[in-house]
Coordinates of C-alpha atoms and ligand atoms in Angstrom, one line a residue:
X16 CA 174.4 124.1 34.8
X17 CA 176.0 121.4 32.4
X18 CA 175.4 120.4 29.1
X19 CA 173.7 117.3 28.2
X20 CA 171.7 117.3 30.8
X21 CA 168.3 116.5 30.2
X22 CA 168.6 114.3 27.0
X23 CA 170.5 111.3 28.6
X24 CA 167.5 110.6 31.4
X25 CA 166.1 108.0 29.7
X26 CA 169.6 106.0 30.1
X27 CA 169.8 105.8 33.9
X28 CA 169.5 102.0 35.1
X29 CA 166.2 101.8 36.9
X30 CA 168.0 99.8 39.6
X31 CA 170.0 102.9 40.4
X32 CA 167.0 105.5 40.7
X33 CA 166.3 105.3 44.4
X34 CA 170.1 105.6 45.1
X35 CA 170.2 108.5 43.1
X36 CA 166.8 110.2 44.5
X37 CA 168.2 109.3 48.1
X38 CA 171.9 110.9 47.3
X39 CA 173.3 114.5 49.0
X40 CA 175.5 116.5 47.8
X41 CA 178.8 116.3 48.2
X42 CA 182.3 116.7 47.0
X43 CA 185.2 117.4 44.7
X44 CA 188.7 116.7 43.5
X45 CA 192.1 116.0 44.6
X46 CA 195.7 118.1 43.7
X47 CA 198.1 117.8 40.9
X48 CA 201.7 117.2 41.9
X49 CA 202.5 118.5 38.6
X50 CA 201.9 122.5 37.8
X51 CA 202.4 123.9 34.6
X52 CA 204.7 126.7 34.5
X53 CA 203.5 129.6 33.4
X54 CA 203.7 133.5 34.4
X55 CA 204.5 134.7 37.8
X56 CA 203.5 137.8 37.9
X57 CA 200.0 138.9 36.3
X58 CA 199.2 142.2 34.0
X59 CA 199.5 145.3 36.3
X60 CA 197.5 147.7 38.0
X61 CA 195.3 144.7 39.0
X62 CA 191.5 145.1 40.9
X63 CA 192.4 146.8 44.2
X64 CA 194.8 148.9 42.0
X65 CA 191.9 149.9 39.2
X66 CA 189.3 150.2 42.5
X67 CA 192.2 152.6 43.7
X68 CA 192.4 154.9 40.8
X69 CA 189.0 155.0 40.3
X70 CA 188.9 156.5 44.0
X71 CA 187.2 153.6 46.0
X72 CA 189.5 151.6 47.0
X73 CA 189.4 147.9 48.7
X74 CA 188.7 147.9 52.3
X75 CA 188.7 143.9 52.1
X76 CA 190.4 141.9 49.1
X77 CA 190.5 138.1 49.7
X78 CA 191.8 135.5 47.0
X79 CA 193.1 131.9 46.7
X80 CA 194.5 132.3 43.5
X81 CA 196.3 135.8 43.1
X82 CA 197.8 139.0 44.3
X83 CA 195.0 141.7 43.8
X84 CA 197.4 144.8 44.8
X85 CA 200.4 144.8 42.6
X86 CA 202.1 145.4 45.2
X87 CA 201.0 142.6 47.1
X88 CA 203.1 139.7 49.1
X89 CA 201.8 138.2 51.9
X90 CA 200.0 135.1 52.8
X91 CA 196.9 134.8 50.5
X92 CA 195.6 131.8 53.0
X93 CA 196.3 129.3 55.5
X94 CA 195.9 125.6 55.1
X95 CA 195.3 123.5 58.4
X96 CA 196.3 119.8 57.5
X97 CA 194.8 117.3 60.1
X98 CA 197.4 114.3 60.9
X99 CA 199.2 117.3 63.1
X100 CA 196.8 120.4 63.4
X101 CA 199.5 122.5 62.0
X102 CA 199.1 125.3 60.0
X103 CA 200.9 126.5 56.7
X104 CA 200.7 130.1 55.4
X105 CA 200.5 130.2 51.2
X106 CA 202.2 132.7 49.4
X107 CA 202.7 133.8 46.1
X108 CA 205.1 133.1 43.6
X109 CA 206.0 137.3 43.1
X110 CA 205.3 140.1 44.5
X111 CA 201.6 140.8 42.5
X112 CA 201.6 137.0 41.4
X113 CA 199.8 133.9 42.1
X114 CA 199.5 131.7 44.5
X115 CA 202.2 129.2 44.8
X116 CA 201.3 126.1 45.5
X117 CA 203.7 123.5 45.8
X118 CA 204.4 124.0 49.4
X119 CA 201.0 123.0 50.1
X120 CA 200.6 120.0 48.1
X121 CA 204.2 119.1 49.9
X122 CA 202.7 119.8 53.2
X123 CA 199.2 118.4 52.9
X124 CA 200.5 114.7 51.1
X125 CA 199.3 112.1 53.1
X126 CA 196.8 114.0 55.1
X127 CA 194.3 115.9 54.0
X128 CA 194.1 120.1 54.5
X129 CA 191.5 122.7 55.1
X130 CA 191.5 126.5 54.8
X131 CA 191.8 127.9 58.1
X132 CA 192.1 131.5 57.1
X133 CA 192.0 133.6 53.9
X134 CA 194.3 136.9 54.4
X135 CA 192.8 140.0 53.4
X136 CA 195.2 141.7 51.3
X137 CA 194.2 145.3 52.7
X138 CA 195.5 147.4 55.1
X139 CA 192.3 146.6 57.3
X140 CA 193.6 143.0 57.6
X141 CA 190.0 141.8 57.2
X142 CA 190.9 138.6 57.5
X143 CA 187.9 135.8 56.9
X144 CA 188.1 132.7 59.4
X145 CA 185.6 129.2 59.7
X146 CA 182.6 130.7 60.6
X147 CA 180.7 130.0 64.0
X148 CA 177.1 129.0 64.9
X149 CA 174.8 131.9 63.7
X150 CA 171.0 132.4 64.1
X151 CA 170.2 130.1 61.7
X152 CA 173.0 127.9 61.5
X153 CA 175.6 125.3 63.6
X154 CA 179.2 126.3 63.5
X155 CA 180.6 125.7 60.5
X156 CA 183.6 123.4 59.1
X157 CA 186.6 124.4 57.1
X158 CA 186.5 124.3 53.0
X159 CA 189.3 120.8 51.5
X160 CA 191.7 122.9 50.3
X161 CA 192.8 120.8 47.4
X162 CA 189.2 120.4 45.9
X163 CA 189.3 122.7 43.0
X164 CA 192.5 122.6 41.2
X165 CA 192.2 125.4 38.8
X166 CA 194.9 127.8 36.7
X167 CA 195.8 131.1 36.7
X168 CA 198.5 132.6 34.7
X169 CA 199.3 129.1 33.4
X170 CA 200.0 128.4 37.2
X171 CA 198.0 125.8 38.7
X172 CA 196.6 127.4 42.3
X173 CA 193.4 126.0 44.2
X174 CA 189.8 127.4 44.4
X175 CA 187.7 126.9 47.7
X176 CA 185.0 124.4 46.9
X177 CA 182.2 125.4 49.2
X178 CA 180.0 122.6 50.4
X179 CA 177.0 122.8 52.5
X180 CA 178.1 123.4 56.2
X181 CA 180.8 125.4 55.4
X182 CA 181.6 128.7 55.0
X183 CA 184.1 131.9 56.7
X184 CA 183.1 135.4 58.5
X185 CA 184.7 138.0 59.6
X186 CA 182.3 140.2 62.8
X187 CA 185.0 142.6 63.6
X188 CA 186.1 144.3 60.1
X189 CA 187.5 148.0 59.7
X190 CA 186.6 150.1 57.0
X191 CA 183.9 148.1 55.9
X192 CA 180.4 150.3 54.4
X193 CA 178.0 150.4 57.6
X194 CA 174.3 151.9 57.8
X195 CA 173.6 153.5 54.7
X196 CA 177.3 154.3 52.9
X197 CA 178.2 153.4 49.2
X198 CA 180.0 150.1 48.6
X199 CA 180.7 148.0 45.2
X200 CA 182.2 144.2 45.2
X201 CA 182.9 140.9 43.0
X202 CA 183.1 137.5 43.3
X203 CA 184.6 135.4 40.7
X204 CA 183.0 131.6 40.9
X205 CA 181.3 128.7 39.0
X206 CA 178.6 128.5 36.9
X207 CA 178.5 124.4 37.5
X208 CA 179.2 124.6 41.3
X209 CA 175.8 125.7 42.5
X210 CA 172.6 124.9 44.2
X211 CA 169.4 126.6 45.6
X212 CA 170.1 126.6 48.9
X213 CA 170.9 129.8 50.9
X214 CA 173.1 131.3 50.4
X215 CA 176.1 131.5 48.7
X216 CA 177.4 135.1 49.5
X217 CA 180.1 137.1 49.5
X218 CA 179.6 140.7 50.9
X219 CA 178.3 142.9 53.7
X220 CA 176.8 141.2 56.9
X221 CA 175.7 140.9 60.4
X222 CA 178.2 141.7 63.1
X223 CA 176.2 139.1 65.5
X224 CA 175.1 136.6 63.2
X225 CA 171.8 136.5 63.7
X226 CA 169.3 138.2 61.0
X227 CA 168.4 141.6 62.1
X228 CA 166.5 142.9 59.7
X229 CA 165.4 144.3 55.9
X230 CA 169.0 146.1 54.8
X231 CA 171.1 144.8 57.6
X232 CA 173.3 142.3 54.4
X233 CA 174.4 143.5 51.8
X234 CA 176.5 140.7 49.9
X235 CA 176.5 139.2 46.3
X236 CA 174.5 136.3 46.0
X237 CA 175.1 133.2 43.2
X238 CA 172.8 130.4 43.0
X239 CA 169.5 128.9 41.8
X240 CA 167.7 130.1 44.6
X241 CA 164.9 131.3 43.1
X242 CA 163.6 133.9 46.3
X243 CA 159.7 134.1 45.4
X244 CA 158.4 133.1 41.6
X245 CA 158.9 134.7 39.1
X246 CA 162.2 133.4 38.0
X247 CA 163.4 133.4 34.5
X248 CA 165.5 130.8 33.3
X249 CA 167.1 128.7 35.1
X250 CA 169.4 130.5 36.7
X251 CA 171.9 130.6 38.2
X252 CA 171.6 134.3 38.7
X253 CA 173.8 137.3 40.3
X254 CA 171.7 138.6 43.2
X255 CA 171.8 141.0 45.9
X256 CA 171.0 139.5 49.2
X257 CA 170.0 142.6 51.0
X258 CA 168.7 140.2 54.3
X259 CA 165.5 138.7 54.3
X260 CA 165.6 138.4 50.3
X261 CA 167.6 137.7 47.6
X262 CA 167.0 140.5 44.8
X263 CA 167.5 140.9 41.3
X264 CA 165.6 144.3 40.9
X265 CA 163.4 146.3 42.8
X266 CA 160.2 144.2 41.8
X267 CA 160.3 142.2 43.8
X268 CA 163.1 139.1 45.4
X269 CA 164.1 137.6 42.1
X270 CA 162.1 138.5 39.6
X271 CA 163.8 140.2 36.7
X272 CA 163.2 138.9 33.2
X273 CA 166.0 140.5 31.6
X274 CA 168.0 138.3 34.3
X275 CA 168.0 134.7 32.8
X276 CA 171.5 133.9 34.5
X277 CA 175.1 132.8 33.6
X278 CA 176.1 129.4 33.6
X279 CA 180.2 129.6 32.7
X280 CA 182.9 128.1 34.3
X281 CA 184.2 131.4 35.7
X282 CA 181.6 133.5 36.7
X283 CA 182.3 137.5 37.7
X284 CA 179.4 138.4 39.7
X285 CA 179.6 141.9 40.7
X286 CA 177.5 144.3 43.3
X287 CA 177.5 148.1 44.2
X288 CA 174.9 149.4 46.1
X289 CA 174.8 153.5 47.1
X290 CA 173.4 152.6 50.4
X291 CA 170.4 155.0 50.3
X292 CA 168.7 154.9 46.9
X293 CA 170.2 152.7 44.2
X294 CA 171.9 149.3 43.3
X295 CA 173.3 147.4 40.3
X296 CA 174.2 144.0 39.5
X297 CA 176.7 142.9 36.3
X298 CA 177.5 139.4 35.8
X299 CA 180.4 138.2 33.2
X300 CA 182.3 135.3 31.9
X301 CA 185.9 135.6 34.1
X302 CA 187.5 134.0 31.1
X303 CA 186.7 136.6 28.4
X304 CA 184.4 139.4 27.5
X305 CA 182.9 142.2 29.1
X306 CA 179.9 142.6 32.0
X307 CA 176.3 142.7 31.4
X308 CA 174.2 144.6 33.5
X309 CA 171.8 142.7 35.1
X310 CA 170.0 145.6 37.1
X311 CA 170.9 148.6 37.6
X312 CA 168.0 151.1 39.1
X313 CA 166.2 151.5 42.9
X314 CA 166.7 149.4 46.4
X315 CA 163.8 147.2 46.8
X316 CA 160.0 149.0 47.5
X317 CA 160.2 146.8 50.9
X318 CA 160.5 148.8 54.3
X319 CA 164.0 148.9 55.3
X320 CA 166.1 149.0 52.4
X321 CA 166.3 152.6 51.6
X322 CA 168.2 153.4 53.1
X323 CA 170.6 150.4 53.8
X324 CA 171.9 149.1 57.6
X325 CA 174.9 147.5 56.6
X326 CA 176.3 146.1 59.9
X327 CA 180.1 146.1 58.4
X328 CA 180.8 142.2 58.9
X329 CA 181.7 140.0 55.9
X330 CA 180.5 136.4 54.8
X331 CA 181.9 133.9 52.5
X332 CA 179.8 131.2 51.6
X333 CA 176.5 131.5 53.9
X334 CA 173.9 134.0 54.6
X335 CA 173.9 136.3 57.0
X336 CA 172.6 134.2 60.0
X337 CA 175.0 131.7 58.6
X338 CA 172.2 129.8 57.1
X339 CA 174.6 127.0 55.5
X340 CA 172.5 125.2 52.9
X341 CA 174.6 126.5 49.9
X342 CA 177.1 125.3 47.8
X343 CA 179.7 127.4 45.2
X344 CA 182.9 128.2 44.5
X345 CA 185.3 130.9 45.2
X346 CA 188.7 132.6 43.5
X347 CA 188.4 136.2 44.5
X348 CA 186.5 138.6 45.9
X349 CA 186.7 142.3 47.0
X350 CA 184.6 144.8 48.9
X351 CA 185.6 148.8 48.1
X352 CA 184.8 152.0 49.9
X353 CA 182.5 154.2 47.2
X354 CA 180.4 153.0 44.6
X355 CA 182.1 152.3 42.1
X356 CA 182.3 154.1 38.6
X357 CA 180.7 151.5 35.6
X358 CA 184.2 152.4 33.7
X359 CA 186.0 151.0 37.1
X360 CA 184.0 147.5 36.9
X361 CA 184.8 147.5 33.1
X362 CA 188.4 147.6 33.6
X363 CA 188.5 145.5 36.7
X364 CA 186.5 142.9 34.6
X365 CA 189.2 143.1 31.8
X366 CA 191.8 142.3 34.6
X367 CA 189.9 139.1 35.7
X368 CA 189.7 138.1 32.2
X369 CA 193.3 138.3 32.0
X370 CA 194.2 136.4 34.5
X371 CA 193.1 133.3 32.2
X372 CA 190.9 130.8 34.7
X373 CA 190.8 127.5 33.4
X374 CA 190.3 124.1 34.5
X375 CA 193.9 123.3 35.3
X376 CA 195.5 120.4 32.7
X377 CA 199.3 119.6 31.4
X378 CA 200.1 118.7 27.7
X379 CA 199.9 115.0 28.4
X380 CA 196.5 113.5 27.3
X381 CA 195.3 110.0 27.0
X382 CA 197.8 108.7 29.8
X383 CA 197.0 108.3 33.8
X384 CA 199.4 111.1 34.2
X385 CA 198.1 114.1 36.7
X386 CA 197.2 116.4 35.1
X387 CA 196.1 114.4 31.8
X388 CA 193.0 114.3 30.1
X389 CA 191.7 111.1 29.5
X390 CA 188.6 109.3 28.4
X391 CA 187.4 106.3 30.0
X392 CA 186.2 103.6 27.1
X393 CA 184.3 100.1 27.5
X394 CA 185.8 97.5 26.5
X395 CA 182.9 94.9 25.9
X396 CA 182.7 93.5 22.5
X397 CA 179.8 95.6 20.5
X398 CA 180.1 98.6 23.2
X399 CA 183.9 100.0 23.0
X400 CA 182.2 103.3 21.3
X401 CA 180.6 103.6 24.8
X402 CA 182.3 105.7 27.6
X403 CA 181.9 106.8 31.2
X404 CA 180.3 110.2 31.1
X405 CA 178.7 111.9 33.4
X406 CA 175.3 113.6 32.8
X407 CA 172.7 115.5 35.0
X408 CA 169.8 113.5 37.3
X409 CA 167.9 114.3 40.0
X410 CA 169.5 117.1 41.3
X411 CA 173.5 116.1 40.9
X412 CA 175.4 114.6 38.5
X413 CA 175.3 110.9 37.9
X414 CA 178.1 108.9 35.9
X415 CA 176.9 106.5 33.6
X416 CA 178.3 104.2 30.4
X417 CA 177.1 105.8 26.8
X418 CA 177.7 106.0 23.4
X419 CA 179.8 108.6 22.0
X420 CA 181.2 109.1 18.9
X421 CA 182.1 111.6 15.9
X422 CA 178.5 113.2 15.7
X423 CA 177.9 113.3 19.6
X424 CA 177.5 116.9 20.5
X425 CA 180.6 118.7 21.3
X426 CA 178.7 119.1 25.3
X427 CA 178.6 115.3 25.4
X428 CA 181.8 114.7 24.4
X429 CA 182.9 117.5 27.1
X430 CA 180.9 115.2 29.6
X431 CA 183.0 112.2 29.1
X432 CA 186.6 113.8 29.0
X433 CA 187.9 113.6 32.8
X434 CA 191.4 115.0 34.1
X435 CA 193.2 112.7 36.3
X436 CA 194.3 114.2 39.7
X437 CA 196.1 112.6 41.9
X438 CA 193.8 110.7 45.0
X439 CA 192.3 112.0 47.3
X440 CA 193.1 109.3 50.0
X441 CA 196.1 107.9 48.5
X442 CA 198.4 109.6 46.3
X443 CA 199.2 106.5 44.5
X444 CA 196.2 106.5 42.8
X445 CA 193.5 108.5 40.9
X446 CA 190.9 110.9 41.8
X447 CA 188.9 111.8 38.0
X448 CA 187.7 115.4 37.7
X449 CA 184.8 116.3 35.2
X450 CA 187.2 118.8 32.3
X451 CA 184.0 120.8 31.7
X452 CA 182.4 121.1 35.5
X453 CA 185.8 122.2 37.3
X454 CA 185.8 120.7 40.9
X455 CA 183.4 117.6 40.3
X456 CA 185.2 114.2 40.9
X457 CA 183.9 110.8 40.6
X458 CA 182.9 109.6 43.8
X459 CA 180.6 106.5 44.4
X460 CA 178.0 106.1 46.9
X461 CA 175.7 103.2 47.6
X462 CA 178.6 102.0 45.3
X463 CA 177.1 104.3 42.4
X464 CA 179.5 106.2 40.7
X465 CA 178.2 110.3 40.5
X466 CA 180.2 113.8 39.3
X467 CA 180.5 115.5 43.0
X468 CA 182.4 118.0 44.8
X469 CA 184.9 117.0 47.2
X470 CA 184.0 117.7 50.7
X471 CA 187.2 117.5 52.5
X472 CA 185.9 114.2 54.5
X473 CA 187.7 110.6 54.8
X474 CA 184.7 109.7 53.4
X475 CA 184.6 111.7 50.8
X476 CA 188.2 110.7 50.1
X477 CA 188.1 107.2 49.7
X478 CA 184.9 107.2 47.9
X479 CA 186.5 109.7 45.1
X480 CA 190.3 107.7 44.8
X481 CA 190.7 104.8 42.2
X482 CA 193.9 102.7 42.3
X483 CA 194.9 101.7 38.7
X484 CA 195.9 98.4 38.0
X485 CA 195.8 95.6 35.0
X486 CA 192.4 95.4 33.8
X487 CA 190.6 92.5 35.4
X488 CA 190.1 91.1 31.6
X489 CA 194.1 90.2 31.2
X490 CA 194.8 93.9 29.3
X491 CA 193.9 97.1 29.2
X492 CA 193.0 99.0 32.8
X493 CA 190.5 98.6 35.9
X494 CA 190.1 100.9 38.8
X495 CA 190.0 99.4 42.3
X496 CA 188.6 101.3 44.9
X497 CA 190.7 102.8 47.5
X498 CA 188.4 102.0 50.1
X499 CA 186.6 98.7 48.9
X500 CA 189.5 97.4 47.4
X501 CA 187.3 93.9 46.6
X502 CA 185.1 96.6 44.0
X503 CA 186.1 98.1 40.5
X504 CA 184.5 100.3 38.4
X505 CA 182.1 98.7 36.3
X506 CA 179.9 99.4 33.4
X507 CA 176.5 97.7 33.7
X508 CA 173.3 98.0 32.1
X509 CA 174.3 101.7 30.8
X510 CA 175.0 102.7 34.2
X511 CA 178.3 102.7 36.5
X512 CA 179.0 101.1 39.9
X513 CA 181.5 99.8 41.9
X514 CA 181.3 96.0 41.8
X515 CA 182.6 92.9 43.4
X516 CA 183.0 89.6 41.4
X517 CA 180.0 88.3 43.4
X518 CA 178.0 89.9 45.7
X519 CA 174.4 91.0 46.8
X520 CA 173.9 94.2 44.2
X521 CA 172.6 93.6 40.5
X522 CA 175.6 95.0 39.6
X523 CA 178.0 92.3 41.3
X524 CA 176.9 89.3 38.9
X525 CA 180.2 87.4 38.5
X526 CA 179.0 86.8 34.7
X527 CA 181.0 89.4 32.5
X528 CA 182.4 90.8 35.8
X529 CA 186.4 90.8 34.5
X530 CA 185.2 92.8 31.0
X531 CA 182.9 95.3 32.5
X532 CA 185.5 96.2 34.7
X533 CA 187.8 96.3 32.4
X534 CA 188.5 99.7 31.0
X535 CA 190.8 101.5 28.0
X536 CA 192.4 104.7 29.2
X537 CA 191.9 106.7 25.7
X538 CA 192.9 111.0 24.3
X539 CA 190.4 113.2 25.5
X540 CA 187.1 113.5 23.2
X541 CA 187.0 116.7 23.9
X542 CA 190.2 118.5 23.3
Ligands
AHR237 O1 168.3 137.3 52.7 C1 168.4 136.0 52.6 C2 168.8 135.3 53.9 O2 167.8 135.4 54.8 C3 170.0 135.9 54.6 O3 171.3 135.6 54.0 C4 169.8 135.3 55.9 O4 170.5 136.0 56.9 C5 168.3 135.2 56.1 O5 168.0 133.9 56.5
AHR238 O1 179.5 103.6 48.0 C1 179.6 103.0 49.2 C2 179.4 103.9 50.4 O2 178.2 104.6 50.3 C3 180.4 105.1 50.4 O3 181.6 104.8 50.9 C4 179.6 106.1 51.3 O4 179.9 107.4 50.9 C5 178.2 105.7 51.1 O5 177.6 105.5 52.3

């Protein structure tokens, strides 16, 4: 996942261990009222147009961020926001362009929005809606649809930040491979937005929801679930879940040892399977290069997957029996007719890679500006080379107070560099996302401050929005929380919490109270 993360262990408060061993995961990151312009209209022909030529086409092409038909310009997906129940459909900027998203951030101010519905840009109108209780799994809720501002083109669009419990399906698709016929797909998400639980998909499922059997899925799986040891490296790897196991070859589940897995921001995770013989797996960094093949050789020795029994539904975000325990993220994804030529997945790559994913920013740095990247510096006497970071523990991502300087690793200074957004629960204030793990805010719980996802709950919200003010020390700046507005941030014993000037927690001494909370809002360390 990120960098840094094993080396800073040693630094965790002790106080804060049982917090952070009791913690779930959770959530993400708030909008920017400010989007950089940049190009409207992408490089064509673009993935359903490359599928096309290469003569297996999309039957389902779903995407937050852009047009995948040049042609394209409809809805790419509806927003639900919750002080009215009404719905918004968001569009593009052009014909073949990306998704424009100021109408959204105009609609959902003040409230907080879901995704309802993600258009598929097909013919087949294969749209993908919240998904309902399956076999293994209570009805789902929909994905905050400001959790993971990203760019595209130079345009700042939104992700969908998939927590646990959530996730869309679509029983009743047309044109979709069933029992045994040839289909390729993609996803592009998140190396840093991942977890072993199952199962992040996006593909080929059940038409009831329950799990029917060996060959009944076939979707593209990203995650750390490692389905039966051996697993090499630490994931998280491009896998096929082809029901009742998550494959990398035809060893075996996961065991490939070729298949280490990819870890980038932007992660193209590919699948075609010929439905009686054969499947493949590529995996690339969306933001440049080309794929890797991962696998590419025979459907598992198991009964039941040669041939396949694709059932012709489609899942975002769960498995097939909607088990739920998964986490990712998702910018696109398409499901074609065929399987596809390796020349087709090449070129389609290069078209992702143009599209230029990023973590979206502005040219402002060092000011509480949305969009700005900023560093958060101590102001203690002896301790102003330390800064709020954030660093992996236990299973999620825990902020604490280090040093950094010149000869800290370029990964550590990446892990202290935060763009502001504005909050979550009051857009007045400050939600912080992590620059390097796109979609992970700082949010506090037990009044611990961690590097989460943003889950689309009130919660959720409040916990991840900071309300700037005069630092507490007479200059400088503190950061009073939006829904204990008596705590701050504070810096204490190498850790961070929010902290009352007097109070029951370790943290809420009164004694050097106004300086740890006091805080200098610095330039980025990492450009
Ligand atoms: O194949 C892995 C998972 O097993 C499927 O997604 C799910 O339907 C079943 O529980
Ligand atoms: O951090 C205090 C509270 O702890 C948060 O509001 C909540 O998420 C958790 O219970």
């Amino acid at each position: 996942m990120s960098s840094g993360e094993n080396s800073l262990a040693p630094r965790i408060p002790a106080a804060i261990m049982p917090l952070v061993a009791c913690m779930i995961i959770s959530c993400g990151s708030s909008s920017s009222s400010d989007h950089p312009i940049g190009n409207s209209t992408p490089p064509t022909p673009e993935a359903c147009d490359i599928y096309a030529a290469g003569g297996t086409p999309c039957v389902a092409a779903h995407s937050m961020t852009r047009a995948l038909f040049g042609a394209y310009n409809g809805p790419l997906y509806q927003v639900q926001r919750s002080s009215d129940g009404t719905t918004l459909d968001i569009g593009l900027l052009a014909a073949g362009g990306y998704a424009a998203i100021a109408p959204q951030d105009s609609f959902c101010v003040d409230t907080y929005c879901i995704v309802t519905r993600i258009y598929d840009q097909t013919a087949n109108h294969n749209d993908l809606t919240i998904e309902g209780a399956g076999g293994n799994g209570g009805a789902d809720v929909g994905a905050a649809a400001n959790a993971l501002p990203v760019e595209a083109g130079g345009n700042q669009v939104y992700g969908l930040s998939i927590s646990a419990g959530q996730g869309y399906r679509n029983d009743v698709t047309k044109g979709v491979a069933t029992n045994g016929q040839p289909e390729g797909m993609y996803m592009v998400t998140s190396g840093t937005h991942v977890n072993a639980g199952c199962c992040f998909d996006y593909g080929n499922a059940e038409t009831s929801g329950d799990d029917t059997g060996n060959g009944h899925m076939d979707a593209v799986n990203f995650s750390t679930a490692c389905w039966s040891a051996p697993c090499y490296g630490d994931g998280p790897w491009v896998q096929a879940d082809l029901e009742n196991g998550l494959f990398q070859s035809d060893e075996g589940f996961s065991t490939n040892a070729s298949n280490t897995g990819i870890d980038d921001p932007f992660v193209t995770a590919m699948l075609k399977n010929d439905g009686q013989t054969q499947f493949e797996l590529r995996s690339g960094n969306a933001q440049s290069g080309v794929l890797t093949t991962e696998y590419a050789g025979g459907l598992p020795v198991f009964p039941g997957y040669a041939p396949m029994h694709q059932e012709g539904a489609i899942v975002l975000g769960t498995g097939g029996d909607n088990s739920n325990g998964s986490i990712g993220s998702f910018f696109e994804g398409v499901m074609t007719s065929g399987f596809p030529s390796d020349a087709t997945e090449a070129a389609v790559q290069a078209n992702i890679v143009s599209v230029g994913y990023d973590t979206a920013t502005n040219a402002t740095s060092g000011t509480l500006a949305v969009g700005s990247e900023v560093s958060l510096q101590v102001t203690l006497a002896g301790l102003t080379n330390y800064y709020l970071r954030h660093e992996a523990a236990m299973g999620t991502q825990i902020v604490v107070a280090s040093e950094l300087d010149a000869t800290s690793a370029a990964s550590d200074l990446a892990n202290g560099t935060w763009v502001v957004r504005r909050g979550f629960a009051n857009a007045n204030c400050f939600s912080f996302e992590a620059r390097d793990q796109p979609g992970e805010f700082i949010r506090h719980f037990n009044f611990v401050l961690y590097a989460q996802p943003y889950d689309g709950s009130l919660t959720n919200a409040g916990d991840a929005t900071f309300c700037a003010m005069t630092g507490n020390a007479g200059s400088g700046t503190s950061f009073q929380s939006s829904n204990y507005p008596t705590r701050y941030i504070r810096q204490f014993d190498g850790g961070a919490f929010m902290a009352a000037d007097g109070g029951n927690y370790a943290w809420d001494v009164t004694a050097g109270w106004a300086q740890d909370t006091t805080f200098v809002v610095t330039a980025p360390l990492a450009p």
